[in-house]
Amino acid sequence: MKRVSTTWVVLGIAVVALVLAGVVSRFADSDPDGLTKVSEDHGFAHTEKSRDGLVGDYGSVTGVVGVLVVLGVAGGVTYAVRRRGPRDEQA
Amino acid sequence: MHVPDGFLDAPTSALTGAVAVGAVGLALVKARDELDDKTAPMAGLVAAFIFAVQMLNFPVGAGTSGHLMGGALAAVLVGPWTAVLCVSVVLLVQSLLFADGGITALGTNIVLMALTTVLVGWLVFRVLQLVLPKRMSLTPAQAGVAAFASVPVAASVFVLLYAVGGTADIPLDTLLTAMFGVHTLIGVGEGVITGLAVGAIVAVRPDLVRGARPLLESRELVIRGAGS
């Protein structure tokens, strides 16, 4: 069986993530999520202290920005702590 | 299930913040053993994928939606310590950039969605892997069941934290019933998404799924023994 190369798997996941955040997210359900709904039904929603994020609300563009930021930060952190092979130790 | 600022009092938020700092610090050390040439390129992508899928709220009835938490998915794909790092980065970015989850509640959200779901997801996955036949075809379903279980447990941990330091006087038994009930439904979605995602990677490159490695090791020995 022919193996799909790691490059294609990496690109595939990246494209799927970007399409989900940029396009499919438009069709997300806008009802409150489980905790938000429970806080409304049980009378503690008013205790929330709301604020604004640096980017704002989720949308197609901001979603793609979020994906790229997460990719950069998580990729950077895990790349920094990874187990290095013998070749890397020479550098 | 992103907890905003204000739901839990300051001492409880400080406590969960301290637990989160300790756990992420430990994960930074322990993830080193999980991140090799195969998992390192996957880790950042898994975090990005979880961020994207968390935007996709699905309906669970009665005017309520839910979304993936992703701890079990990340644990199966890249290993539990790396998963803690991946989901914690997702929660950090969501809180800072989108105000999705509070700043003082970041520790709480890491405890619930990075630590609890990874721990429960990974334990259930490993137990199922040990007791069921060693077959790759079972891996996606095992991951799905583990993911399903992780969500109501995380909801229950929230109620536990609310019992310690909730800022409103809510009857805890009704809160637990409501949180457990709705998050059991959300857990079904978590399980389906996790099963499909793990199944997609298993289908093309099972060696990139860290949780599937125990099933591959015997097979690889045979291939190498054949001189290929």
mmCIF file with all atom_site columns, N, CA, C and O in Angstrom, chain B residues 83-113:
data_model
loop_
_atom_site.group_PDB
_atom_site.id
_atom_site.type_symbol
_atom_site.label_atom_id
_atom_site.label_alt_id
_atom_site.label_comp_id
_atom_site.label_asym_id
_atom_site.label_entity_id
_atom_site.label_seq_id
_atom_site.pdbx_PDB_ins_code
_atom_site.Cartn_x
_atom_site.Cartn_y
_atom_site.Cartn_z
_atom_site.occupancy
_atom_site.B_iso_or_equiv
_atom_site.pdbx_formal_charge
_atom_site.auth_seq_id
_atom_site.auth_comp_id
_atom_site.auth_asym_id
_atom_site.auth_atom_id
_atom_site.pdbx_PDB_model_num
ATOM 1   N N  . ALA B 1 83  ? -0.840  16.868 24.505 1.00 0.00 ? 83  ALA B N  1
ATOM 2   C CA . ALA B 1 83  ? -2.238  17.291 24.395 1.00 0.00 ? 83  ALA B CA 1
ATOM 3   C C  . ALA B 1 83  ? -2.552  18.408 25.383 1.00 0.00 ? 83  ALA B C  1
ATOM 4   O O  . ALA B 1 83  ? -3.272  19.358 25.052 1.00 0.00 ? 83  ALA B O  1
ATOM 5   N N  . VAL B 1 84  ? -2.019  18.303 26.595 1.00 0.00 ? 84  VAL B N  1
ATOM 6   C CA . VAL B 1 84  ? -2.237  19.366 27.593 1.00 0.00 ? 84  VAL B CA 1
ATOM 7   C C  . VAL B 1 84  ? -1.707  20.691 27.057 1.00 0.00 ? 84  VAL B C  1
ATOM 8   O O  . VAL B 1 84  ? -2.366  21.733 27.170 1.00 0.00 ? 84  VAL B O  1
ATOM 9   N N  . LEU B 1 85  ? -0.522  20.650 26.423 1.00 0.00 ? 85  LEU B N  1
ATOM 10  C CA . LEU B 1 85  ? 0.052   21.874 25.852 1.00 0.00 ? 85  LEU B CA 1
ATOM 11  C C  . LEU B 1 85  ? -0.822  22.398 24.710 1.00 0.00 ? 85  LEU B C  1
ATOM 12  O O  . LEU B 1 85  ? -1.103  23.599 24.632 1.00 0.00 ? 85  LEU B O  1
ATOM 13  N N  . CYS B 1 86  ? -1.255  21.500 23.821 1.00 0.00 ? 86  CYS B N  1
ATOM 14  C CA . CYS B 1 86  ? -2.048  21.912 22.652 1.00 0.00 ? 86  CYS B CA 1
ATOM 15  C C  . CYS B 1 86  ? -3.346  22.596 23.086 1.00 0.00 ? 86  CYS B C  1
ATOM 16  O O  . CYS B 1 86  ? -3.680  23.687 22.611 1.00 0.00 ? 86  CYS B O  1
ATOM 17  N N  . VAL B 1 87  ? -4.115  21.949 23.974 1.00 0.00 ? 87  VAL B N  1
ATOM 18  C CA . VAL B 1 87  ? -5.410  22.512 24.364 1.00 0.00 ? 87  VAL B CA 1
ATOM 19  C C  . VAL B 1 87  ? -5.201  23.787 25.191 1.00 0.00 ? 87  VAL B C  1
ATOM 20  O O  . VAL B 1 87  ? -5.973  24.740 25.077 1.00 0.00 ? 87  VAL B O  1
ATOM 21  N N  . SER B 1 88  ? -4.141  23.842 25.995 1.00 0.00 ? 88  SER B N  1
ATOM 22  C CA . SER B 1 88  ? -3.877  25.046 26.781 1.00 0.00 ? 88  SER B CA 1
ATOM 23  C C  . SER B 1 88  ? -3.584  26.237 25.872 1.00 0.00 ? 88  SER B C  1
ATOM 24  O O  . SER B 1 88  ? -4.034  27.361 26.148 1.00 0.00 ? 88  SER B O  1
ATOM 25  N N  . VAL B 1 89  ? -2.843  26.013 24.788 1.00 0.00 ? 89  VAL B N  1
ATOM 26  C CA . VAL B 1 89  ? -2.571  27.095 23.830 1.00 0.00 ? 89  VAL B CA 1
ATOM 27  C C  . VAL B 1 89  ? -3.878  27.560 23.183 1.00 0.00 ? 89  VAL B C  1
ATOM 28  O O  . VAL B 1 89  ? -4.116  28.762 23.040 1.00 0.00 ? 89  VAL B O  1
ATOM 29  N N  . VAL B 1 90  ? -4.740  26.599 22.812 1.00 0.00 ? 90  VAL B N  1
ATOM 30  C CA . VAL B 1 90  ? -6.044  26.950 22.227 1.00 0.00 ? 90  VAL B CA 1
ATOM 31  C C  . VAL B 1 90  ? -6.820  27.844 23.195 1.00 0.00 ? 90  VAL B C  1
ATOM 32  O O  . VAL B 1 90  ? -7.341  28.899 22.810 1.00 0.00 ? 90  VAL B O  1
ATOM 33  N N  . LEU B 1 91  ? -6.868  27.462 24.464 1.00 0.00 ? 91  LEU B N  1
ATOM 34  C CA . LEU B 1 91  ? -7.633  28.212 25.463 1.00 0.00 ? 91  LEU B CA 1
ATOM 35  C C  . LEU B 1 91  ? -7.026  29.598 25.702 1.00 0.00 ? 91  LEU B C  1
ATOM 36  O O  . LEU B 1 91  ? -7.753  30.582 25.881 1.00 0.00 ? 91  LEU B O  1
ATOM 37  N N  . LEU B 1 92  ? -5.697  29.673 25.690 1.00 0.00 ? 92  LEU B N  1
ATOM 38  C CA . LEU B 1 92  ? -5.013  30.956 25.878 1.00 0.00 ? 92  LEU B CA 1
ATOM 39  C C  . LEU B 1 92  ? -5.361  31.920 24.743 1.00 0.00 ? 92  LEU B C  1
ATOM 40  O O  . LEU B 1 92  ? -5.714  33.087 24.975 1.00 0.00 ? 92  LEU B O  1
ATOM 41  N N  . VAL B 1 93  ? -5.272  31.437 23.503 1.00 0.00 ? 93  VAL B N  1
ATOM 42  C CA . VAL B 1 93  ? -5.560  32.282 22.338 1.00 0.00 ? 93  VAL B CA 1
ATOM 43  C C  . VAL B 1 93  ? -7.034  32.692 22.328 1.00 0.00 ? 93  VAL B C  1
ATOM 44  O O  . VAL B 1 93  ? -7.364  33.852 22.051 1.00 0.00 ? 93  VAL B O  1
ATOM 45  N N  . GLN B 1 94  ? -7.932  31.746 22.642 1.00 0.00 ? 94  GLN B N  1
ATOM 46  C CA . GLN B 1 94  ? -9.366  32.066 22.674 1.00 0.00 ? 94  GLN B CA 1
ATOM 47  C C  . GLN B 1 94  ? -9.659  33.146 23.702 1.00 0.00 ? 94  GLN B C  1
ATOM 48  O O  . GLN B 1 94  ? -10.460 34.058 23.460 1.00 0.00 ? 94  GLN B O  1
ATOM 49  N N  . SER B 1 95  ? -9.010  33.054 24.859 1.00 0.00 ? 95  SER B N  1
ATOM 50  C CA . SER B 1 95  ? -9.274  34.014 25.925 1.00 0.00 ? 95  SER B CA 1
ATOM 51  C C  . SER B 1 95  ? -8.731  35.398 25.573 1.00 0.00 ? 95  SER B C  1
ATOM 52  O O  . SER B 1 95  ? -9.432  36.399 25.702 1.00 0.00 ? 95  SER B O  1
ATOM 53  N N  . LEU B 1 96  ? -7.483  35.449 25.098 1.00 0.00 ? 96  LEU B N  1
ATOM 54  C CA . LEU B 1 96  ? -6.852  36.742 24.819 1.00 0.00 ? 96  LEU B CA 1
ATOM 55  C C  . LEU B 1 96  ? -7.436  37.408 23.585 1.00 0.00 ? 96  LEU B C  1
ATOM 56  O O  . LEU B 1 96  ? -7.745  38.602 23.598 1.00 0.00 ? 96  LEU B O  1
ATOM 57  N N  . LEU B 1 97  ? -7.598  36.657 22.500 1.00 0.00 ? 97  LEU B N  1
ATOM 58  C CA . LEU B 1 97  ? -8.000  37.259 21.222 1.00 0.00 ? 97  LEU B CA 1
ATOM 59  C C  . LEU B 1 97  ? -9.513  37.410 21.096 1.00 0.00 ? 97  LEU B C  1
ATOM 60  O O  . LEU B 1 97  ? -9.995  38.359 20.476 1.00 0.00 ? 97  LEU B O  1
ATOM 61  N N  . PHE B 1 98  ? -10.262 36.462 21.658 1.00 0.00 ? 98  PHE B N  1
ATOM 62  C CA . PHE B 1 98  ? -11.712 36.442 21.404 1.00 0.00 ? 98  PHE B CA 1
ATOM 63  C C  . PHE B 1 98  ? -12.563 36.606 22.668 1.00 0.00 ? 98  PHE B C  1
ATOM 64  O O  . PHE B 1 98  ? -13.787 36.528 22.595 1.00 0.00 ? 98  PHE B O  1
ATOM 65  N N  . ALA B 1 99  ? -11.920 36.800 23.815 1.00 0.00 ? 99  ALA B N  1
ATOM 66  C CA . ALA B 1 99  ? -12.645 36.890 25.089 1.00 0.00 ? 99  ALA B CA 1
ATOM 67  C C  . ALA B 1 99  ? -13.560 35.687 25.276 1.00 0.00 ? 99  ALA B C  1
ATOM 68  O O  . ALA B 1 99  ? -14.612 35.768 25.905 1.00 0.00 ? 99  ALA B O  1
ATOM 69  N N  . ASP B 1 100 ? -13.169 34.549 24.697 1.00 0.00 ? 100 ASP B N  1
ATOM 70  C CA . ASP B 1 100 ? -13.916 33.296 24.849 1.00 0.00 ? 100 ASP B CA 1
ATOM 71  C C  . ASP B 1 100 ? -13.286 32.553 26.025 1.00 0.00 ? 100 ASP B C  1
ATOM 72  O O  . ASP B 1 100 ? -12.260 31.898 25.894 1.00 0.00 ? 100 ASP B O  1
ATOM 73  N N  . GLY B 1 101 ? -13.906 32.700 27.187 1.00 0.00 ? 101 GLY B N  1
ATOM 74  C CA . GLY B 1 101 ? -13.289 32.231 28.425 1.00 0.00 ? 101 GLY B CA 1
ATOM 75  C C  . GLY B 1 101 ? -12.568 33.395 29.077 1.00 0.00 ? 101 GLY B C  1
ATOM 76  O O  . GLY B 1 101 ? -11.908 34.192 28.405 1.00 0.00 ? 101 GLY B O  1
ATOM 77  N N  . GLY B 1 102 ? -12.735 33.536 30.382 1.00 0.00 ? 102 GLY B N  1
ATOM 78  C CA . GLY B 1 102 ? -12.173 34.685 31.084 1.00 0.00 ? 102 GLY B CA 1
ATOM 79  C C  . GLY B 1 102 ? -10.662 34.622 31.219 1.00 0.00 ? 102 GLY B C  1
ATOM 80  O O  . GLY B 1 102 ? -10.039 33.594 30.969 1.00 0.00 ? 102 GLY B O  1
ATOM 81  N N  . ILE B 1 103 ? -10.074 35.788 31.608 1.00 0.00 ? 103 ILE B N  1
ATOM 82  C CA . ILE B 1 103 ? -8.632  35.839 31.880 1.00 0.00 ? 103 ILE B CA 1
ATOM 83  C C  . ILE B 1 103 ? -8.347  35.224 33.244 1.00 0.00 ? 103 ILE B C  1
ATOM 84  O O  . ILE B 1 103 ? -7.495  34.345 33.374 1.00 0.00 ? 103 ILE B O  1
ATOM 85  N N  . THR B 1 104 ? -9.105  35.671 34.270 1.00 0.00 ? 104 THR B N  1
ATOM 86  C CA . THR B 1 104 ? -8.903  35.083 35.595 1.00 0.00 ? 104 THR B CA 1
ATOM 87  C C  . THR B 1 104 ? -9.408  33.638 35.606 1.00 0.00 ? 104 THR B C  1
ATOM 88  O O  . THR B 1 104 ? -9.016  32.853 36.461 1.00 0.00 ? 104 THR B O  1
ATOM 89  N N  . ALA B 1 105 ? -10.258 33.290 34.635 1.00 0.00 ? 105 ALA B N  1
ATOM 90  C CA . ALA B 1 105 ? -10.796 31.928 34.549 1.00 0.00 ? 105 ALA B CA 1
ATOM 91  C C  . ALA B 1 105 ? -9.945  31.031 33.651 1.00 0.00 ? 105 ALA B C  1
ATOM 92  O O  . ALA B 1 105 ? -10.305 29.875 33.433 1.00 0.00 ? 105 ALA B O  1
ATOM 93  N N  . LEU B 1 106 ? -8.813  31.541 33.146 1.00 0.00 ? 106 LEU B N  1
ATOM 94  C CA . LEU B 1 106 ? -7.999  30.726 32.235 1.00 0.00 ? 106 LEU B CA 1
ATOM 95  C C  . LEU B 1 106 ? -7.517  29.444 32.930 1.00 0.00 ? 106 LEU B C  1
ATOM 96  O O  . LEU B 1 106 ? -7.548  28.363 32.344 1.00 0.00 ? 106 LEU B O  1
ATOM 97  N N  . GLY B 1 107 ? -7.105  29.585 34.197 1.00 0.00 ? 107 GLY B N  1
ATOM 98  C CA . GLY B 1 107 ? -6.674  28.390 34.940 1.00 0.00 ? 107 GLY B CA 1
ATOM 99  C C  . GLY B 1 107 ? -7.809  27.392 35.087 1.00 0.00 ? 107 GLY B C  1
ATOM 100 O O  . GLY B 1 107 ? -7.612  26.181 34.916 1.00 0.00 ? 107 GLY B O  1
ATOM 101 N N  . THR B 1 108 ? -9.008  27.909 35.374 1.00 0.00 ? 108 THR B N  1
ATOM 102 C CA . THR B 1 108 ? -10.184 27.039 35.491 1.00 0.00 ? 108 THR B CA 1
ATOM 103 C C  . THR B 1 108 ? -10.450 26.317 34.177 1.00 0.00 ? 108 THR B C  1
ATOM 104 O O  . THR B 1 108 ? -10.693 25.104 34.155 1.00 0.00 ? 108 THR B O  1
ATOM 105 N N  . ASN B 1 109 ? -10.387 27.057 33.069 1.00 0.00 ? 109 ASN B N  1
ATOM 106 C CA . ASN B 1 109 ? -10.656 26.442 31.777 1.00 0.00 ? 109 ASN B CA 1
ATOM 107 C C  . ASN B 1 109 ? -9.579  25.429 31.395 1.00 0.00 ? 109 ASN B C  1
ATOM 108 O O  . ASN B 1 109 ? -9.884  24.405 30.770 1.00 0.00 ? 109 ASN B O  1
ATOM 109 N N  . ILE B 1 110 ? -8.329  25.688 31.783 1.00 0.00 ? 110 ILE B N  1
ATOM 110 C CA . ILE B 1 110 ? -7.268  24.699 31.537 1.00 0.00 ? 110 ILE B CA 1
ATOM 111 C C  . ILE B 1 110 ? -7.519  23.447 32.373 1.00 0.00 ? 110 ILE B C  1
ATOM 112 O O  . ILE B 1 110 ? -7.388  22.322 31.882 1.00 0.00 ? 110 ILE B O  1
ATOM 113 N N  . VAL B 1 111 ? -7.911  23.637 33.643 1.00 0.00 ? 111 VAL B N  1
ATOM 114 C CA . VAL B 1 111 ? -8.206  22.479 34.495 1.00 0.00 ? 111 VAL B CA 1
ATOM 115 C C  . VAL B 1 111 ? -9.343  21.646 33.892 1.00 0.00 ? 111 VAL B C  1
ATOM 116 O O  . VAL B 1 111 ? -9.269  20.422 33.836 1.00 0.00 ? 111 VAL B O  1
ATOM 117 N N  . LEU B 1 112 ? -10.392 22.321 33.406 1.00 0.00 ? 112 LEU B N  1
ATOM 118 C CA . LEU B 1 112 ? -11.559 21.601 32.884 1.00 0.00 ? 112 LEU B CA 1
ATOM 119 C C  . LEU B 1 112 ? -11.296 20.989 31.516 1.00 0.00 ? 112 LEU B C  1
ATOM 120 O O  . LEU B 1 112 ? -11.537 19.802 31.291 1.00 0.00 ? 112 LEU B O  1
ATOM 121 N N  . MET B 1 113 ? -10.811 21.801 30.575 1.00 0.00 ? 113 MET B N  1
ATOM 122 C CA . MET B 1 113 ? -10.793 21.365 29.170 1.00 0.00 ? 113 MET B CA 1
ATOM 123 C C  . MET B 1 113 ? -9.436  20.865 28.709 1.00 0.00 ? 113 MET B C  1
ATOM 124 O O  . MET B 1 113 ? -9.354  20.149 27.709 1.00 0.00 ? 113 MET B O  1
#
